[in-house]
Coordinates of C-alpha atoms in Angstrom, one line a residue:
Chain W
X1 CA -4.4 15.3 -32.3
X2 CA -3.4 12.5 -30.0
X3 CA -4.7 9.9 -27.6
X4 CA -3.6 9.6 -24.0
X5 CA -4.4 6.9 -21.4
X6 CA -3.3 5.3 -18.2
X7 CA -3.6 1.7 -17.1
X8 CA -3.3 0.5 -13.5
X9 CA -2.6 -3.1 -13.0
X10 CA -2.7 -5.1 -9.7
X11 CA -3.2 -8.6 -8.2
X12 CA -6.9 -9.4 -7.8
X13 CA -7.5 -9.5 -4.1
X14 CA -8.7 -13.0 -3.8
X15 CA -7.1 -16.2 -2.4
X16 CA -7.3 -18.1 -5.7
X17 CA -8.2 -17.2 -9.3
X18 CA -11.8 -16.5 -10.0
X19 CA -14.0 -18.3 -12.4
X20 CA -15.4 -16.9 -15.6
X21 CA -18.8 -16.5 -14.1
X22 CA -17.4 -14.6 -11.1
X23 CA -15.5 -12.4 -13.5
X24 CA -18.8 -11.5 -15.1
X25 CA -20.3 -10.5 -11.8
X26 CA -17.2 -8.6 -10.5
X27 CA -17.0 -6.6 -13.8
X28 CA -20.7 -6.0 -14.1
X29 CA -20.3 -2.4 -13.1
X30 CA -23.1 -1.1 -15.3
X31 CA -26.5 -2.6 -15.0
X32 CA -27.9 -4.0 -18.2
X33 CA -24.6 -4.1 -20.1
X34 CA -22.7 -7.2 -20.6
X35 CA -19.2 -8.2 -19.7
X36 CA -17.2 -9.3 -22.7
X37 CA -15.2 -12.5 -22.2
X38 CA -12.7 -14.2 -24.4
X39 CA -11.5 -17.6 -23.5
X40 CA -8.6 -18.4 -25.8
X41 CA -5.7 -18.5 -25.2
X42 CA -6.4 -17.1 -21.7
X43 CA -9.6 -16.0 -20.0
X44 CA -9.9 -12.3 -20.4
X45 CA -13.0 -10.4 -19.1
X46 CA -13.6 -6.8 -20.0
X47 CA -16.2 -4.6 -18.3
X48 CA -18.6 -2.3 -20.1
X49 CA -17.2 1.2 -20.6
X50 CA -18.1 4.1 -18.4
X51 CA -17.7 7.8 -18.9
X52 CA -16.3 10.5 -16.6
X53 CA -17.0 14.1 -17.5
X54 CA -14.0 16.4 -17.3
X55 CA -13.4 20.2 -17.6
X56 CA -9.8 20.8 -16.6
X57 CA -6.4 21.8 -17.7
X58 CA -4.4 19.3 -19.7
X59 CA -0.8 18.5 -18.7
X60 CA 1.5 20.5 -20.9
X61 CA 5.3 20.3 -20.8
X62 CA 5.6 24.1 -21.5
X63 CA 3.3 24.6 -18.5
X64 CA 1.0 26.7 -20.6
X65 CA -2.6 26.5 -19.6
X66 CA -4.6 24.3 -22.0
X67 CA -8.2 23.8 -21.1
X68 CA -10.0 20.6 -22.2
X69 CA -13.6 19.6 -21.9
X70 CA -15.2 16.2 -22.7
X71 CA -15.4 12.7 -21.3
X72 CA -12.9 10.0 -20.3
X73 CA -13.7 6.4 -21.2
X74 CA -12.8 3.9 -18.5
X75 CA -13.1 0.1 -18.1
X76 CA -11.9 -2.7 -15.9
X77 CA -10.5 -6.0 -16.9
X78 CA -9.5 -9.3 -15.3
X79 CA -7.0 -11.6 -17.0
X80 CA -6.7 -15.2 -16.1
X81 CA -9.0 -14.6 -13.2
X82 CA -6.0 -13.2 -11.4
X83 CA -4.8 -9.9 -12.8
X84 CA -7.0 -6.9 -12.4
X85 CA -6.9 -3.6 -14.4
X86 CA -8.4 -0.2 -14.4
X87 CA -7.9 1.6 -17.7
X88 CA -8.9 5.1 -19.0
X89 CA -8.2 7.1 -22.1
X90 CA -9.2 10.2 -24.0
X91 CA -8.9 11.3 -27.6
X92 CA -7.7 14.9 -27.6
X93 CA -9.1 17.0 -30.5
X94 CA -9.3 20.7 -31.3
X95 CA -12.6 22.2 -30.5
X96 CA -14.4 24.0 -33.2
X97 CA -16.0 26.4 -30.7
X98 CA -14.0 28.8 -28.5
X99 CA -16.2 28.2 -25.5
X100 CA -17.7 25.3 -23.6
X101 CA -20.7 23.8 -25.3
X102 CA -23.7 22.1 -23.7
X103 CA -22.9 18.7 -22.2
X104 CA -25.1 16.9 -24.8
X105 CA -22.4 17.8 -27.3
X106 CA -19.7 16.1 -25.3
X107 CA -21.9 13.1 -24.4
X108 CA -22.4 12.4 -28.1
X109 CA -18.6 12.0 -28.4
X110 CA -17.7 9.5 -25.8
X111 CA -14.0 9.5 -24.9
X112 CA -13.2 12.8 -26.7
X113 CA -11.8 15.8 -24.9
X114 CA -12.0 19.0 -26.9
X115 CA -9.2 21.5 -26.4
X116 CA -10.4 25.1 -26.2
X117 CA -7.7 27.4 -27.6
X118 CA -4.2 26.7 -28.8
X119 CA -2.3 23.5 -28.0
X120 CA 0.5 21.5 -29.6
X121 CA 0.2 17.7 -29.7
X122 CA 3.9 17.3 -28.9
X123 CA 3.6 19.6 -25.9
X124 CA 0.7 17.7 -24.5
X125 CA 2.4 14.3 -25.1
X126 CA 5.5 15.5 -23.3
X127 CA 3.5 16.9 -20.5
X128 CA 1.6 13.7 -20.0
X129 CA 4.4 11.2 -20.2
X130 CA 7.1 13.4 -18.7
X131 CA 7.9 13.6 -15.0
X132 CA 5.5 15.8 -13.0
X133 CA 7.0 19.2 -12.3
X134 CA 7.8 19.1 -8.6
X135 CA 6.0 21.5 -6.4
X136 CA 3.2 22.2 -8.9
X137 CA -0.2 21.8 -7.3
X138 CA -2.0 20.0 -10.2
X139 CA -5.2 19.2 -8.4
X140 CA -7.0 20.8 -11.4
X141 CA -5.0 19.0 -14.1
X142 CA -6.4 16.0 -15.9
X143 CA -5.5 12.9 -13.9
X144 CA -6.3 9.8 -15.8
X145 CA -4.4 7.8 -13.1
X146 CA -6.8 8.8 -10.5
X147 CA -9.7 7.7 -12.7
X148 CA -8.1 4.3 -13.5
X149 CA -7.1 3.8 -9.9
X150 CA -10.7 4.3 -8.8
X151 CA -11.9 1.8 -11.4
X152 CA -9.4 -0.7 -10.1
X153 CA -10.6 0.0 -6.6
X154 CA -14.1 -0.8 -7.8
X155 CA -13.0 -4.3 -8.8
X156 CA -10.9 -4.9 -5.7
X157 CA -13.7 -3.9 -3.4
X158 CA -16.1 -6.4 -4.9
X159 CA -17.9 -8.4 -2.1
X160 CA -17.3 -11.5 -4.2
X161 CA -13.6 -11.4 -3.5
X162 CA -12.3 -12.7 -0.2
X163 CA -9.4 -10.2 0.0
X164 CA -7.0 -12.9 1.0
X165 CA -4.5 -12.5 -1.8
X166 CA -1.6 -15.0 -1.7
X167 CA 1.1 -12.3 -1.6
X168 CA 1.4 -8.5 -1.3
X169 CA 2.4 -6.7 -4.4
X170 CA 2.2 -3.1 -5.5
X171 CA 0.1 -1.9 -8.5
X172 CA 1.9 -0.6 -11.5
X173 CA 0.8 2.3 -13.7
X174 CA 1.4 2.6 -17.4
X175 CA 0.8 6.0 -18.9
X176 CA 0.6 6.0 -22.7
X177 CA 0.3 8.4 -25.6
X178 CA -0.6 7.3 -29.1
X179 CA -0.2 9.4 -32.3
X180 CA -0.6 8.8 -35.9
X181 CA 2.6 8.8 -38.0
X182 CA 5.8 6.8 -38.8
X183 CA 5.6 3.6 -36.6
X184 CA 7.7 3.8 -33.5
X185 CA 7.4 2.6 -29.9
X186 CA 9.2 3.7 -26.7
X187 CA 8.7 2.0 -23.4
X188 CA 10.3 3.7 -20.4
X189 CA 10.6 2.5 -16.8
X190 CA 10.5 5.4 -14.3
X191 CA 10.2 4.7 -10.6
X192 CA 9.5 1.2 -9.2
X193 CA 5.9 1.4 -10.2
X194 CA 5.6 3.9 -13.0
X195 CA 6.0 3.3 -16.7
X196 CA 5.3 5.4 -19.8
X197 CA 4.7 4.4 -23.4
X198 CA 5.0 6.6 -26.5
X199 CA 3.4 5.0 -29.5
X200 CA 3.2 6.2 -33.1
X201 CA 1.1 4.0 -35.3
X202 CA 0.1 4.2 -39.0
X203 CA -3.5 5.0 -39.8
X204 CA -6.2 6.4 -37.6
X205 CA -6.6 5.5 -33.9
X206 CA -8.9 2.6 -33.1
X207 CA -9.7 1.0 -29.7
X208 CA -7.3 -1.8 -30.7
X209 CA -4.5 0.5 -29.6
X210 CA -6.0 0.6 -26.1
X211 CA -6.0 -3.3 -26.1
X212 CA -2.3 -3.2 -27.0
X213 CA -1.5 -0.8 -24.1
X214 CA -3.5 -2.9 -21.7
X215 CA -1.8 -6.1 -22.9
X216 CA 1.6 -4.5 -22.4
X217 CA 0.6 -3.2 -19.0
X218 CA -0.5 -6.8 -17.9
X219 CA 2.8 -8.3 -19.0
X220 CA 4.9 -5.5 -17.5
X221 CA 3.1 -6.1 -14.2
X222 CA 3.7 -9.8 -14.4
X223 CA 7.4 -9.3 -15.1
X224 CA 7.7 -6.7 -12.3
X225 CA 5.9 -8.8 -9.8
X226 CA 7.9 -12.0 -10.6
X227 CA 11.1 -9.9 -10.2
X228 CA 9.9 -8.8 -6.8
X229 CA 9.0 -12.3 -5.7
X230 CA 12.4 -13.7 -6.9
X231 CA 14.2 -10.9 -5.0
X232 CA 12.3 -11.6 -1.8
X233 CA 13.2 -15.3 -2.0
X234 CA 16.9 -14.3 -1.6
X235 CA 18.1 -17.2 -3.5
X236 CA 21.6 -18.2 -2.4
X237 CA 21.5 -16.5 1.0
X238 CA 18.6 -18.3 2.5
X239 CA 18.3 -22.1 2.8
X240 CA 16.9 -23.8 -0.3
X241 CA 13.6 -24.9 1.2
X242 CA 12.9 -21.4 2.5
X243 CA 13.7 -19.8 -0.8
X244 CA 11.4 -22.3 -2.6
X245 CA 8.6 -21.6 -0.1
X246 CA 8.8 -18.0 -1.0
X247 CA 8.8 -18.7 -4.7
X248 CA 5.8 -21.0 -4.5
X249 CA 3.1 -18.2 -4.8
X250 CA 4.6 -17.3 -8.2
X251 CA 4.3 -20.9 -9.4
X252 CA 0.8 -21.1 -8.1
X253 CA -0.5 -17.8 -9.4
X254 CA 1.7 -16.1 -12.0
X255 CA 3.8 -18.4 -14.2
X256 CA 0.9 -19.6 -16.4
X257 CA -0.4 -16.1 -17.2
X258 CA 2.3 -15.1 -19.7
X259 CA 0.5 -14.8 -23.0
X260 CA 2.1 -11.8 -24.9
X261 CA 0.1 -10.2 -27.7
X262 CA -2.8 -12.7 -27.3
X263 CA -5.3 -10.0 -27.7
X264 CA -3.5 -7.7 -30.0
X265 CA -4.8 -7.1 -33.5
X266 CA -2.6 -8.3 -36.4
X267 CA -1.6 -4.8 -37.6
X268 CA -0.3 -3.9 -34.1
X269 CA 1.8 -7.0 -33.5
X270 CA 5.0 -5.5 -35.0
X271 CA 5.0 -3.2 -32.0
X272 CA 5.1 -6.2 -29.6
X273 CA 7.7 -7.8 -31.7
X274 CA 10.0 -4.8 -31.5
X275 CA 9.6 -4.8 -27.7
X276 CA 10.4 -8.5 -27.7
X277 CA 13.7 -7.7 -29.5
X278 CA 14.6 -4.8 -27.2
X279 CA 14.3 -4.9 -24.2
X280 CA 13.0 -8.4 -24.6
X281 CA 10.1 -9.0 -22.3
X282 CA 9.7 -12.7 -23.0
X283 CA 13.5 -13.2 -22.8
X284 CA 13.6 -11.9 -19.2
X285 CA 10.4 -13.7 -18.3
X286 CA 11.8 -17.0 -19.5
X287 CA 15.1 -16.6 -17.7
X288 CA 13.2 -15.8 -14.5
X289 CA 10.8 -18.7 -14.9
X290 CA 13.8 -21.0 -15.5
X291 CA 15.4 -19.7 -12.4
X292 CA 12.3 -20.4 -10.3
X293 CA 12.0 -23.9 -11.7
X294 CA 15.7 -24.7 -11.3
X295 CA 15.4 -23.7 -7.6
X296 CA 12.5 -26.1 -7.2
X297 CA 14.4 -28.9 -9.0
X298 CA 17.6 -28.4 -7.0
X299 CA 15.6 -28.4 -3.7
X300 CA 13.7 -31.6 -4.8
X301 CA 17.0 -33.3 -5.4
X302 CA 18.3 -32.2 -2.0
X303 CA 15.2 -33.6 -0.4
X304 CA 15.4 -36.9 -2.3
X305 CA 19.0 -37.5 -1.5
X306 CA 18.3 -36.6 2.1
X307 CA 15.5 -39.2 2.3
X308 CA 17.7 -41.8 0.5
X309 CA 20.4 -41.2 3.1
X310 CA 18.0 -41.8 6.0
X311 CA 16.7 -44.9 4.1
X312 CA 20.2 -46.4 3.8
X313 CA 20.8 -46.0 7.5
Chain U
X1 CA -3.0 -6.3 8.1
X2 CA -4.0 -2.9 9.5
X3 CA -2.7 -2.1 13.0
X4 CA -4.1 0.9 14.8
X5 CA -1.9 2.4 17.5
X6 CA -3.7 4.5 20.1
X7 CA -2.9 5.6 23.6
X8 CA -4.9 6.8 26.6
X9 CA -2.8 9.9 27.1
X10 CA -0.1 11.8 25.3
X11 CA 3.5 11.1 26.1
X12 CA 3.1 7.3 26.4
X13 CA 5.6 6.6 23.7
X14 CA 3.0 5.5 21.3
X15 CA 4.6 6.9 18.2
X16 CA 8.2 5.9 19.1
X17 CA 7.1 2.4 20.0
X18 CA 4.9 2.1 16.9
X19 CA 7.6 3.3 14.5
X20 CA 10.2 0.9 16.1
X21 CA 7.8 -2.0 15.7
X22 CA 7.3 -1.2 12.1
X23 CA 11.0 -0.8 11.6
X24 CA 11.7 -4.2 13.1
X25 CA 9.0 -5.8 11.1
X26 CA 10.6 -4.4 7.9
X27 CA 14.0 -5.8 9.0
X28 CA 12.2 -9.2 9.4
X29 CA 11.6 -9.1 5.7
X30 CA 8.1 -7.6 5.4
X31 CA 6.9 -4.7 3.4
X32 CA 5.5 -2.2 5.9
X33 CA 4.1 1.3 5.9
X34 CA 3.4 3.8 8.7
X35 CA 0.5 6.3 8.4
X36 CA 0.8 9.4 10.6
X37 CA -2.9 9.9 11.5
X38 CA -1.9 12.0 14.5
X39 CA -3.1 15.1 12.8
X40 CA -2.6 17.4 15.7
X41 CA 1.1 16.8 15.8
X42 CA 2.4 14.8 12.8
X43 CA 6.0 14.1 13.9
X44 CA 6.6 10.6 12.7
X45 CA 9.0 12.0 10.1
X46 CA 11.3 13.1 12.9
X47 CA 11.4 9.6 14.4
X48 CA 12.4 8.2 11.0
X49 CA 14.9 11.0 10.7
X50 CA 13.4 12.3 7.5
X51 CA 14.0 16.0 8.1
X52 CA 11.9 17.2 5.1
X53 CA 8.8 15.9 6.8
X54 CA 9.8 16.2 10.4
X55 CA 6.7 18.1 11.3
X56 CA 4.5 16.7 8.5
X57 CA 4.6 17.5 4.8
X58 CA 3.7 20.8 3.2
X59 CA 2.1 19.1 0.2
X60 CA -0.1 16.0 -0.3
X61 CA -0.2 15.0 3.4
X62 CA -2.7 12.6 4.8
X63 CA -4.8 15.4 6.1
X64 CA -5.1 16.9 2.6
X65 CA -5.9 13.6 1.1
X66 CA -8.7 12.9 3.5
X67 CA -10.2 16.3 2.8
X68 CA -10.1 15.5 -0.9
X69 CA -7.5 18.1 -1.8
X70 CA -5.1 15.7 -3.5
X71 CA -5.7 12.4 -5.3
X72 CA -3.1 10.4 -3.4
X73 CA -1.1 11.1 -0.3
X74 CA 2.6 11.5 -0.5
X75 CA 4.8 8.5 0.3
X76 CA 8.3 8.7 1.7
X77 CA 10.7 5.8 1.2
X78 CA 12.5 5.8 4.5
X79 CA 15.4 3.7 3.2
X80 CA 16.0 6.3 0.5
X81 CA 15.2 9.6 2.2
X82 CA 16.2 9.2 5.9
X83 CA 19.1 11.5 7.0
X84 CA 20.4 8.9 9.4
X85 CA 23.2 7.0 7.8
X86 CA 22.3 3.8 9.5
X87 CA 18.8 3.9 7.9
X88 CA 19.7 5.1 4.5
X89 CA 20.6 1.8 3.0
X90 CA 18.1 -1.0 2.9
X91 CA 19.6 -3.9 4.8
X92 CA 19.8 -7.2 2.8
X93 CA 16.6 -9.1 3.2
X94 CA 14.6 -6.2 4.6
X95 CA 11.3 -5.2 3.2
X96 CA 10.1 -1.8 2.0
X97 CA 9.7 0.8 4.7
X98 CA 7.3 3.6 3.7
X99 CA 6.1 6.6 5.7
X100 CA 2.9 8.5 4.8
X101 CA 3.4 11.8 6.6
X102 CA 0.6 14.0 7.9
X103 CA 0.1 17.5 6.7
X104 CA 2.2 20.3 8.3
X105 CA -0.1 22.4 10.4
X106 CA -3.1 20.2 9.5
X107 CA -4.9 20.2 12.8
X108 CA -7.2 17.6 14.2
X109 CA -10.2 16.4 12.2
X110 CA -13.1 18.6 13.1
X111 CA -15.9 16.5 11.8
X112 CA -16.5 13.1 10.2
X113 CA -18.2 13.1 6.8
X114 CA -19.1 10.2 4.6
X115 CA -16.6 11.4 2.0
X116 CA -13.8 11.3 4.5
X117 CA -14.6 7.8 5.6
X118 CA -14.8 6.8 1.9
X119 CA -11.4 8.1 1.2
X120 CA -10.0 6.5 4.2
X121 CA -11.5 3.1 3.1
X122 CA -10.0 3.6 -0.3
X123 CA -6.5 4.4 1.1
X124 CA -6.6 1.4 3.5
X125 CA -7.7 -0.9 0.7
X126 CA -4.9 0.1 -1.6
X127 CA -2.2 -0.1 1.0
X128 CA -3.4 -3.4 2.2
X129 CA -2.9 -4.7 -1.3
X130 CA 0.8 -4.0 -1.3
X131 CA 2.0 -4.0 2.4
X132 CA 2.2 -6.9 4.8
X133 CA 1.7 -4.5 7.7
X134 CA 0.2 -1.0 7.8
X135 CA 0.5 0.8 11.1
X136 CA -1.8 3.7 11.6
X137 CA -0.8 6.1 14.4
X138 CA -4.1 7.3 15.8
X139 CA -3.7 10.2 18.1
X140 CA -4.0 10.0 21.9
X141 CA -7.4 9.6 23.6
X142 CA -10.9 9.8 22.1
X143 CA -10.9 11.7 18.8
X144 CA -12.6 11.9 15.5
X145 CA -9.6 10.1 14.1
X146 CA -10.3 7.1 16.2
X147 CA -14.0 7.3 15.1
X148 CA -12.9 7.6 11.5
X149 CA -10.8 4.4 11.5
X150 CA -13.6 2.5 13.4
X151 CA -16.1 3.6 10.8
X152 CA -13.7 2.7 8.0
X153 CA -13.0 -0.8 9.2
X154 CA -16.7 -1.6 9.4
X155 CA -16.9 -1.0 5.7
X156 CA -14.1 -3.4 4.8
X157 CA -15.1 -6.6 6.6
X158 CA -12.6 -8.8 4.8
X159 CA -9.6 -6.7 5.7
X160 CA -7.9 -7.9 8.9
X161 CA -7.1 -5.3 11.5
X162 CA -5.9 -5.1 15.1
X163 CA -5.6 -2.4 17.8
X164 CA -2.7 -1.7 20.1
X165 CA -3.3 0.4 23.1
X166 CA -0.2 1.9 24.6
X167 CA 0.0 2.9 28.2
X168 CA 2.7 3.5 30.8
X169 CA 3.0 1.3 33.9
X170 CA 1.4 3.7 36.4
X171 CA -1.9 3.9 38.3
X172 CA -3.3 6.8 36.2
X173 CA -2.3 5.3 32.9
X174 CA -3.7 1.8 33.7
X175 CA -7.1 3.3 34.6
X176 CA -7.1 5.6 31.6
X177 CA -6.1 2.8 29.2
X178 CA -9.0 0.6 30.5
X179 CA -11.3 3.6 30.2
X180 CA -10.3 4.3 26.6
X181 CA -11.3 0.8 25.6
X182 CA -14.2 -0.1 27.8
X183 CA -15.4 3.3 29.2
X184 CA -18.2 5.5 27.9
X185 CA -17.4 6.7 24.4
X186 CA -14.4 4.3 24.4
X187 CA -13.3 2.1 21.5
X188 CA -15.8 -0.7 22.2
X189 CA -18.7 1.8 22.8
X190 CA -18.1 3.8 19.6
X191 CA -17.1 0.7 17.6
X192 CA -20.4 -1.0 18.3
X193 CA -22.2 2.2 17.5
X194 CA -20.6 2.1 14.1
X195 CA -21.5 -1.6 13.6
X196 CA -18.6 -3.6 15.0
X197 CA -19.4 -6.7 17.1
X198 CA -18.3 -5.9 20.7
X199 CA -16.7 -9.3 21.4
X200 CA -15.0 -9.5 18.0
X201 CA -13.6 -6.0 18.5
X202 CA -12.4 -6.8 22.0
X203 CA -10.5 -9.8 20.7
X204 CA -8.7 -7.5 18.3
X205 CA -7.4 -5.2 21.1
X206 CA -4.2 -5.7 23.0
X207 CA -2.2 -3.5 25.4
X208 CA 1.4 -2.6 25.2
X209 CA 3.2 -1.3 28.3
X210 CA 5.8 1.3 27.7
X211 CA 8.8 2.6 29.7
X212 CA 8.5 -0.3 32.2
X213 CA 10.9 -0.5 35.0
X214 CA 11.2 -4.1 36.1
X215 CA 12.0 -4.5 39.9
X216 CA 14.8 -7.0 39.1
X217 CA 16.4 -5.0 36.3
X218 CA 20.0 -4.0 36.1
X219 CA 19.1 -0.3 36.4
X220 CA 18.0 -0.8 40.0
X221 CA 21.2 -2.4 41.3
X222 CA 22.3 0.9 42.9
X223 CA 19.1 1.4 44.8
X224 CA 18.8 1.0 48.5
X225 CA 16.9 -2.0 49.8
X226 CA 14.1 0.1 51.1
X227 CA 13.6 1.6 47.7
X228 CA 13.7 -1.7 46.0
X229 CA 11.1 -3.1 48.4
X230 CA 8.9 -0.2 47.8
X231 CA 9.1 -0.5 44.0
X232 CA 8.3 -4.2 44.3
X233 CA 5.3 -3.5 46.4
X234 CA 4.1 -0.8 43.9
X235 CA 4.6 -3.2 41.0
X236 CA 2.4 -5.9 42.6
X237 CA -0.2 -3.3 43.4
X238 CA -0.2 -2.2 39.8
X239 CA -0.5 -5.7 38.6
X240 CA -3.5 -6.3 40.8
X241 CA -5.0 -3.0 39.6
X242 CA -4.4 -3.9 35.9
X243 CA -6.0 -7.3 36.5
X244 CA -9.1 -5.7 37.9
X245 CA -9.4 -3.4 34.9
X246 CA -8.8 -6.2 32.3
X247 CA -5.5 -4.7 31.3
X248 CA -3.6 -7.6 32.9
X249 CA -1.2 -10.1 31.4
X250 CA -3.6 -12.0 29.2
X251 CA -4.6 -8.8 27.4
X252 CA -1.1 -7.6 27.1
X253 CA 0.9 -8.1 23.9
X254 CA 4.2 -7.0 25.2
X255 CA 6.1 -4.5 27.2
X256 CA 9.0 -2.1 26.4
X257 CA 11.6 -1.6 29.1
X258 CA 12.5 1.9 30.1
X259 CA 15.4 3.0 27.9
X260 CA 17.4 6.2 28.4
X261 CA 17.6 6.7 24.6
X262 CA 13.9 6.8 24.2
X263 CA 13.4 9.1 27.2
X264 CA 15.7 11.7 25.8
X265 CA 15.1 11.4 22.1
X266 CA 12.3 9.7 20.1
X267 CA 14.2 7.7 17.5
X268 CA 14.5 4.3 15.9
X269 CA 16.8 2.0 17.9
X270 CA 19.0 0.3 15.3
X271 CA 21.3 -2.6 15.9
X272 CA 24.1 -0.1 15.6
X273 CA 22.8 1.8 18.6
X274 CA 22.9 -1.4 20.6
X275 CA 26.1 -3.1 19.4
X276 CA 28.4 -0.4 18.1
X277 CA 27.7 2.9 20.0
X278 CA 26.0 1.0 22.8
X279 CA 23.8 3.9 23.7
X280 CA 20.6 1.8 23.7
X281 CA 19.9 -1.4 25.7
X282 CA 19.8 -4.8 23.9
X283 CA 16.6 -5.6 25.9
X284 CA 14.8 -2.7 24.3
X285 CA 15.7 -3.7 20.8
X286 CA 14.8 -7.3 21.6
X287 CA 11.4 -6.2 23.0
X288 CA 10.6 -4.3 19.7
X289 CA 11.7 -7.3 17.7
X290 CA 9.5 -9.6 19.7
X291 CA 6.5 -7.3 19.4
X292 CA 7.1 -7.0 15.7
X293 CA 6.7 -10.8 15.5
X294 CA 3.8 -11.1 17.9
X295 CA 1.8 -8.5 16.1
X296 CA 1.1 -10.9 13.2
X297 CA 1.3 -14.1 15.3
X298 CA -2.3 -15.5 15.6
X299 CA -1.4 -17.4 18.7
X300 CA -0.8 -14.2 20.6
X301 CA -4.2 -13.0 19.5
X302 CA -6.4 -15.9 20.4
X303 CA -9.8 -14.9 21.9
X304 CA -9.6 -14.0 25.6

């Protein structure tokens, strides 16, 4: 029917970036299973996958009660030794039975949630990516964000991290729904930290779609965070040196991490390309990076001319 | 940085001072949040003038979160949701100001379980990622809440934390404040039981005096000489008492002068209250401002 997932992204709670070997240890959340690391064009480490059993209602825009039983697949990732992620997703399918089957049935289908009874894919997709209905106590509703958040906590609480992050920055969450059909992509910003993505791709679902969503989430977080840091610097209203001092953490820790679509399979790159045209992630990133570098350049010039002035005297 | 605000007795002005410190810290350009862990009477919403949560929130309050009834506690953006006009727009350069309200009618914690401590650790960990300062308003006196945060901080050794003990400048309060820290079942006693190092914990505790009437202050100009002399004698007696109980100057982070506004209504003192309507004293705002700086200034927290 459809696939839904949620990615939480945050700054790894460490003073500097962590090495590839530390990444392996931090992400070794399941004994005996290896952490997958790719090195080019940026170090990206992915933990083994873990399952969470669920038996709960699924979010439906029509507020009809849809019961789903199965397992959620979750994993953590660290990009560039600096950006941490917790990511979960489920494939929603219709159950062939009209009652809950033994758990062995669901364990044999990792990442699949079977819907008992009637449900429309569009209704579920709307319910999952739409704004939560205010006042509804959905403690019993499938909450992929809570699962992803917990996996991100798992990384952040690692004893190998010193928890002295160079700056404070909120996590962002990207909620996504993928369906098969005529290709289209819609990326929406909601509150300061919440984003949704509706994706329709040709052909059947593969985990490469999850990679695409995680890649998008990483870059959206980078962009959001750089915007926050530039805003905090209050360029123009604070003295140049103070503004540059506030921009410095971005230069030290973020600017080199921009690597869009690095881990996206060939057949999915058109989706990235369309987001690059509108709204234009890289365009905004470039302009921000230029702004940061120009501030540094202007400040350096001011310092140079000041020291030349004192030398002349 | 986590800052725990506790007081020996009720009515010391712990909440009103804590919220004002947080507010000033936000004005100084930092992202701050205020957690209302005073589960018996969660009224921080009233001080921030967010009427919807004046007595706590009906849904997703901190109490419910700790009991495991909601995945995340509700957050209130004070700059967006306050009813006070002077607070409703974020001043240029100010950081985020977020309130996590308690649950309406929640009641004190009645027991401390491993699950509750785990959720508390998770919450502190997440907030510490995004806020420069998280102030946690622990209720007055010895409570499960105080034990909870002592147990939680042991589990997150890399996260910096500090304690502020609020007390009024009277005999009873000085003795009670000292007892709360060093007495039987006090912070140090319970803290070491949970695994804190006593000396390390003591270095993380400072006192804040509230509603202080200085013998040389402008308010006392109208007093008779005899009254002034008596007050002055009292003050030196109290200073001597405080010194004996290790609540003296060296262990003090700051003091807040007596201000009529705070006596009659718990509220944030904005610059407008000082400069435009002139209902509050400039000294009070300055004291909050200084405390907001000292709270993160390592020089003020060097070992005693």
